[in-house]
CSV table of C-alpha atoms in Angstrom, one decimal:
chain,number,residue,atom,x,y,z
X,9,MET,CA,198.3,8.5,135.6
X,10,HIS,CA,201.2,6.2,136.5
X,11,LYS,CA,200.5,4.2,139.7
X,12,LEU,CA,203.8,5.1,141.3
X,13,CYS,CA,205.0,8.5,140.2
X,14,LYS,CA,201.5,9.9,139.2
X,15,ARG,CA,202.9,11.3,135.9
X,16,PRO,CA,200.7,11.2,132.7
X,17,THR,CA,201.1,8.0,130.8
X,18,THR,CA,200.0,6.5,127.5
X,19,HIS,CA,199.5,2.8,126.6
X,20,CYS,CA,201.1,0.6,124.0
X,21,GLY,CA,198.4,-0.6,121.6
X,22,VAL,CA,200.0,-4.1,121.4
X,23,CYS,CA,201.2,-5.1,124.9
X,24,ARG,CA,199.1,-2.6,126.9
X,25,GLN,CA,202.1,-1.5,128.9
X,26,SER,CA,202.2,2.0,130.3
X,27,PHE,CA,204.8,4.6,129.3
X,28,HIS,CA,205.4,8.1,130.3
X,29,ARG,CA,203.9,10.6,127.9
X,30,LEU,CA,206.5,13.3,127.0
X,31,PRO,CA,205.4,16.9,127.1
X,32,GLN,CA,204.6,18.6,123.8
X,33,ILE,CA,207.6,20.5,122.4
X,34,ARG,CA,206.9,23.7,120.5
X,35,ARG,CA,209.3,25.6,118.4
X,36,PRO,CA,210.4,28.8,120.2
X,37,GLY,CA,209.2,32.1,118.7
X,38,ARG,CA,206.5,30.6,116.6
X,39,ARG,CA,202.8,30.3,117.6
X,40,GLU,CA,201.0,27.1,116.7
X,41,SER,CA,198.4,29.1,114.7
X,42,GLU,CA,201.2,30.3,112.4
X,43,THR,CA,202.3,26.9,111.1
X,44,ASN,CA,201.8,25.9,107.5
X,45,PHE,CA,199.4,23.1,108.5
X,46,ASP,CA,197.1,25.4,110.3
X,47,VAL,CA,197.0,27.8,107.4
X,48,ARG,CA,196.1,24.9,105.1
X,49,ARG,CA,193.5,23.5,107.6
X,50,LYS,CA,191.8,26.9,108.0
X,51,HIS,CA,191.4,27.6,104.3
X,52,LEU,CA,190.5,24.1,103.3
X,53,SER,CA,187.9,23.9,106.0
X,54,ALA,CA,186.4,27.2,105.0
X,55,SER,CA,186.2,26.0,101.4
X,56,GLY,CA,184.3,22.9,102.4
X,57,LYS,CA,187.0,20.5,101.1
X,58,THR,CA,188.7,17.7,102.8
X,59,VAL,CA,191.5,18.8,105.1
X,60,GLY,CA,194.8,17.3,103.8
X,61,GLU,CA,198.1,18.0,102.1
X,62,VAL,CA,198.3,21.0,99.9
X,63,HIS,CA,200.1,20.3,96.6
X,64,ILE,CA,201.6,23.3,94.9
X,65,TYR,CA,204.7,22.8,92.7
X,66,LYS,CA,207.1,24.9,90.7
X,67,CYS,CA,207.7,23.0,87.4
X,68,THR,CA,210.2,23.2,84.6
X,69,LEU,CA,209.3,21.8,81.2
X,70,VAL,CA,212.1,20.7,78.9
X,71,ALA,CA,211.4,20.1,75.3
X,72,HIS,CA,212.9,16.8,73.9
X,73,ASP,CA,212.0,17.7,70.3
X,74,TYR,CA,211.2,20.8,68.3
X,75,LEU,CA,208.4,22.4,70.1
X,76,PHE,CA,205.8,23.7,67.7
X,77,PHE,CA,202.4,25.4,68.3
X,78,THR,CA,200.8,28.1,66.2
X,79,THR,CA,199.9,31.4,67.9
X,80,LYS,CA,199.7,33.5,64.7
X,81,GLY,CA,200.5,33.1,61.1
X,82,PHE,CA,199.9,34.0,57.5
X,83,ARG,CA,202.2,32.0,55.3
X,84,GLU,CA,204.6,32.1,58.3
X,85,THR,CA,203.3,30.4,61.5
X,86,SER,CA,205.1,31.2,64.7
X,87,PRO,CA,204.6,30.3,68.4
X,88,SER,CA,204.3,32.7,71.2
X,89,THR,CA,207.0,33.3,73.8
X,90,TYR,CA,204.5,31.8,76.4
X,91,ILE,CA,202.8,28.5,76.5
X,92,GLY,CA,199.0,28.7,77.2
X,93,ASN,CA,197.9,26.8,80.3
X,94,TYR,CA,195.1,24.9,78.5
X,95,ALA,CA,197.8,23.0,76.5
X,96,LEU,CA,199.7,22.3,79.7
X,97,ILE,CA,196.5,21.2,81.6
X,98,TYR,CA,195.7,18.6,78.9
X,99,ALA,CA,199.3,17.4,78.9
X,100,ILE,CA,199.6,16.8,82.7
X,101,ASN,CA,196.1,15.3,83.1
X,102,ARG,CA,196.8,12.4,80.8
X,103,HIS,CA,195.4,10.1,83.4
X,104,ILE,CA,191.9,11.3,82.7
X,105,GLN,CA,190.8,9.4,79.6
X,106,THR,CA,187.6,11.3,79.0
X,107,ILE,CA,189.4,14.5,78.0
X,108,GLN,CA,191.9,12.8,75.6
X,109,ARG,CA,190.7,12.9,72.0
X,110,ASN,CA,192.4,11.8,68.9
X,111,ALA,CA,190.3,14.2,66.8
X,112,SER,CA,188.1,16.9,68.2
X,113,GLY,CA,187.5,19.0,65.0
X,114,ASN,CA,187.4,22.7,65.2
X,115,LYS,CA,185.3,22.9,68.3
X,116,PRO,CA,187.2,23.3,71.6
X,117,PHE,CA,186.0,21.4,74.7
X,118,TYR,CA,187.5,23.7,77.4
X,119,GLU,CA,184.3,24.3,79.3
X,120,GLU,CA,183.5,20.6,79.4
X,121,ASP,CA,186.9,19.3,80.2
X,122,MET,CA,188.2,21.8,82.7
X,123,GLY,CA,185.8,20.6,85.3
X,124,LYS,CA,187.2,17.1,85.1
X,125,VAL,CA,190.9,17.8,85.5
X,126,THR,CA,192.6,17.2,88.9
X,127,LEU,CA,195.8,19.2,88.2
X,128,TYR,CA,195.7,22.9,87.4
X,129,ALA,CA,198.6,24.6,85.6
X,130,THR,CA,199.4,28.3,85.1
X,131,PRO,CA,200.7,29.5,81.7
X,132,ALA,CA,204.4,28.9,81.2
X,133,THR,CA,207.1,31.5,80.7
X,134,PRO,CA,210.6,30.8,79.2
X,135,SER,CA,213.2,29.8,81.8
X,136,LYS,CA,215.8,32.4,82.7
X,137,THR,CA,218.3,29.9,84.1
X,138,ASN,CA,221.3,28.5,82.1
X,139,ILE,CA,221.0,25.1,83.8
X,140,VAL,CA,218.9,22.4,82.3
X,141,ARG,CA,218.2,18.9,83.8
X,142,LEU,CA,218.5,15.8,81.7
X,143,GLY,CA,217.4,12.9,83.8
X,144,ALA,CA,219.7,12.8,86.9
X,145,GLU,CA,222.3,15.1,85.2
X,146,THR,CA,222.4,18.8,84.5
X,147,ILE,CA,224.0,20.7,81.6
X,148,ARG,CA,224.6,24.3,80.8
X,149,TRP,CA,222.1,25.5,78.3
X,150,THR,CA,220.3,28.8,77.6
X,151,ASN,CA,217.1,29.0,75.6
X,152,GLN,CA,217.8,29.4,71.9
X,153,ALA,CA,216.0,31.5,69.4
X,154,ILE,CA,213.2,29.9,67.4
X,155,ILE,CA,214.2,28.1,64.2
X,156,TYR,CA,212.3,28.4,60.9
X,157,PHE,CA,211.5,25.5,58.7
X,158,THR,CA,210.2,26.0,55.2
X,159,TYR,CA,207.5,23.8,53.6
X,160,ASN,CA,206.1,23.5,50.1
X,161,SER,CA,203.1,21.2,49.6
X,162,VAL,CA,202.5,19.8,46.1
X,163,ASN,CA,199.1,18.7,45.0
X,164,THR,CA,199.7,15.1,43.7
X,165,LEU,CA,196.8,15.5,41.1
X,166,SER,CA,197.5,18.9,39.6
X,167,GLN,CA,201.2,19.0,40.4
X,168,THR,CA,200.7,22.6,41.6
X,169,THR,CA,202.0,24.1,44.8
X,170,GLU,CA,198.8,26.0,45.7
X,171,VAL,CA,195.1,25.5,45.6
X,172,THR,CA,193.6,29.0,45.6
X,173,ALA,CA,190.0,27.8,46.2
X,174,GLU,CA,190.9,26.5,49.7
X,175,ASN,CA,192.2,28.4,52.6
X,176,LEU,CA,194.9,25.9,53.5
X,177,PRO,CA,198.6,26.7,53.9
X,178,GLN,CA,200.6,25.3,51.1
X,179,ILE,CA,203.8,27.3,51.0
X,180,GLY,CA,205.4,29.0,54.0
X,181,LYS,CA,207.6,28.8,57.1
X,182,LYS,CA,207.0,27.2,60.5
X,183,ALA,CA,208.8,28.6,63.5
X,184,LYS,CA,209.7,26.1,66.3
X,185,HIS,CA,211.4,26.2,69.6
X,186,PRO,CA,214.7,24.1,69.5
X,187,PRO,CA,215.0,21.0,71.7
X,188,LEU,CA,216.2,21.6,75.3
X,189,ASN,CA,214.5,25.0,75.5
X,190,SER,CA,212.7,25.1,78.9
X,191,PHE,CA,209.7,26.8,80.4
X,192,GLU,CA,208.6,27.4,83.9
X,193,PHE,CA,205.1,27.3,85.4
X,194,PHE,CA,203.2,26.3,88.6
X,195,VAL,CA,200.9,23.3,89.2
X,196,ILE,CA,198.2,23.0,91.9
X,197,GLY,CA,196.7,19.7,93.0
X,198,GLY,CA,199.5,17.2,92.6
X,199,GLU,CA,202.9,16.4,91.2
X,200,PRO,CA,203.1,16.3,87.3
X,201,SER,CA,206.6,14.9,86.9
X,202,GLY,CA,207.5,12.7,84.0
X,203,ILE,CA,207.2,12.6,80.2
X,204,VAL,CA,204.2,14.3,78.7
X,205,ARG,CA,203.0,15.0,75.1
X,206,LEU,CA,202.4,18.7,74.6
X,207,GLY,CA,200.0,20.3,72.2
X,208,LYS,CA,198.3,19.1,69.0
X,209,LYS,CA,201.6,17.8,67.6
X,210,GLN,CA,202.2,15.7,70.7
X,211,VAL,CA,205.8,17.0,71.2
X,212,PRO,CA,207.6,14.9,73.9
X,213,CYS,CA,208.6,17.0,76.9
X,214,ARG,CA,209.8,16.2,80.4
X,215,ILE,CA,208.6,18.0,83.5
X,216,TYR,CA,210.7,18.4,86.6
X,217,SER,CA,208.9,19.6,89.7
X,218,LYS,CA,209.7,21.1,93.1
X,219,ARG,CA,207.2,21.2,95.9
X,220,LEU,CA,206.5,24.6,97.4
X,221,SER,CA,205.4,25.5,101.0
X,222,LEU,CA,202.2,27.4,101.2
X,223,GLU,CA,202.7,30.4,103.5
X,224,SER,CA,199.3,32.1,103.3
X,225,ILE,CA,196.4,32.9,101.1
X,226,GLY,CA,196.0,36.6,100.2
X,227,ASP,CA,193.2,38.7,98.7
X,228,GLY,CA,194.3,42.0,97.3
X,229,VAL,CA,196.7,43.6,94.8
X,230,PHE,CA,199.7,41.4,94.0
X,231,LYS,CA,202.2,40.8,91.2
X,232,PRO,CA,201.9,37.2,89.9
X,233,SER,CA,205.1,35.2,89.4
X,234,HIS,CA,203.7,33.8,86.2
X,235,PRO,CA,201.6,34.8,83.1
X,236,VAL,CA,197.9,35.0,84.0
X,237,ASN,CA,194.9,33.7,82.1
X,238,PRO,CA,192.1,36.1,83.1
X,239,LEU,CA,189.5,33.5,82.1
X,240,ASP,CA,190.6,31.3,85.0
X,241,LEU,CA,190.1,33.8,87.7
X,242,GLU,CA,187.0,34.1,89.8
X,243,SER,CA,184.8,37.2,89.1
X,244,PHE,CA,187.6,38.9,87.3
X,245,LYS,CA,187.0,42.3,85.8
X,246,PRO,CA,189.1,44.7,83.8
X,247,ALA,CA,189.1,47.0,86.8
X,248,ASN,CA,191.1,44.4,88.7
X,249,ILE,CA,194.1,45.0,86.4
X,250,GLN,CA,196.4,47.6,88.0
X,251,SER,CA,199.1,47.3,85.4
X,252,GLY,CA,200.5,44.8,82.9
X,253,GLU,CA,201.0,43.8,79.3
X,254,ILE,CA,198.5,41.9,77.2
X,255,VAL,CA,199.8,39.0,75.0
X,256,LEU,CA,197.5,38.4,72.1
X,257,GLN,CA,197.1,34.7,71.8
X,258,THR,CA,194.2,32.3,72.5
X,259,PRO,CA,193.3,32.9,75.3
X,260,PRO,CA,195.0,36.2,75.9
X,261,LEU,CA,197.5,36.4,78.7
X,262,LEU,CA,198.6,39.1,81.2
X,263,VAL,CA,202.3,39.3,81.8
X,264,ASN,CA,204.4,41.6,84.1
X,265,SER,CA,201.1,42.5,85.7
X,266,ALA,CA,199.8,43.7,89.0
X,267,ILE,CA,196.2,42.5,89.6
X,268,ARG,CA,193.7,42.4,92.4
X,269,GLY,CA,192.3,39.0,93.5
X,270,LYS,CA,192.9,35.9,95.6
X,271,HIS,CA,196.3,34.4,95.5
X,272,TYR,CA,198.7,31.9,97.1
X,273,ILE,CA,201.9,33.0,98.7
X,274,CYS,CA,204.5,30.2,98.5
X,275,ARG,CA,208.1,29.6,99.2
X,276,ASP,CA,210.7,27.1,98.1
X,277,GLY,CA,213.1,28.0,101.0
X,278,TYR,CA,214.7,30.8,99.1
X,279,THR,CA,212.3,32.6,96.9
X,280,GLU,CA,208.7,33.9,97.5
X,281,TYR,CA,206.1,33.2,94.8
X,282,PHE,CA,202.7,34.7,94.2
X,283,ILE,CA,200.3,32.4,92.4
X,284,ALA,CA,196.9,33.5,91.2
X,285,LYS,CA,194.1,31.3,92.6
X,286,PRO,CA,192.0,29.8,89.9
X,287,ASP,CA,188.2,29.7,89.9
X,288,ALA,CA,187.0,26.8,92.0
X,289,ARG,CA,183.8,26.5,90.1
X,290,LYS,CA,185.6,26.1,86.7
X,291,TYR,CA,188.1,23.7,88.2
X,292,ALA,CA,185.8,21.7,90.4
X,293,SER,CA,187.9,18.6,90.6
X,294,VAL,CA,191.1,20.3,91.6
X,295,ASN,CA,191.8,20.3,95.3
X,296,LEU,CA,192.4,24.0,95.7
X,297,PRO,CA,193.6,25.3,99.1
């Protein structure tokens, strides 16, 4: 208390002088328990993780070269409309050296590596906007149709174009996404902005991110704002699928779906997004809300 006016005071940590402590100002019409920080604190404390900032981002990936990955093919290899989230997770977690391999053979290391990553990414869907960022500038560009490239491998010893004894593609076509085609996805755990190398062919891509505000965490039927990898969801069963379409790639994806499960409800100030919550046991190193 102040010696003269008896009002509450606080002290300067340097000179020890007393100052009047201002009363706490609250925003009218909004209870303290409804703030974003309290939502984060409640759910983080319940999960046993350190209370802190929640990092959920809406990201746009722009290809700076022909984007090529094989979803299916017999003489003609073509990519899917969607980018699987495992490829994105490897790309944005380039700071973790133990999951980066020059040659891993035919055996995937998903179960071993996913527990080490600190950034989780959802599968990506083609952007619907006609605006693409290039550095600090923006240009008008809509996603273009895939382009086919033919190839004809010649055996240098036999001078033939095919070796029938081996199941290796020698003649055919490859479909690739043109440069500047863009895709959208969500990232949890940190900001993945910058240049990344995507996929086995290490295609250079740039990621632009925008931080979202976490409004609440739900548990029930919702419509995800992104393609869903069912293998990433906790205790997911076919009965949890209310509706949707299955995209046959590795791993299969659910698009335009309505599913039952835990999810994040986020906003960017204009739009509301519903993001499926990944399995905390599978992604043990990601700081999930």
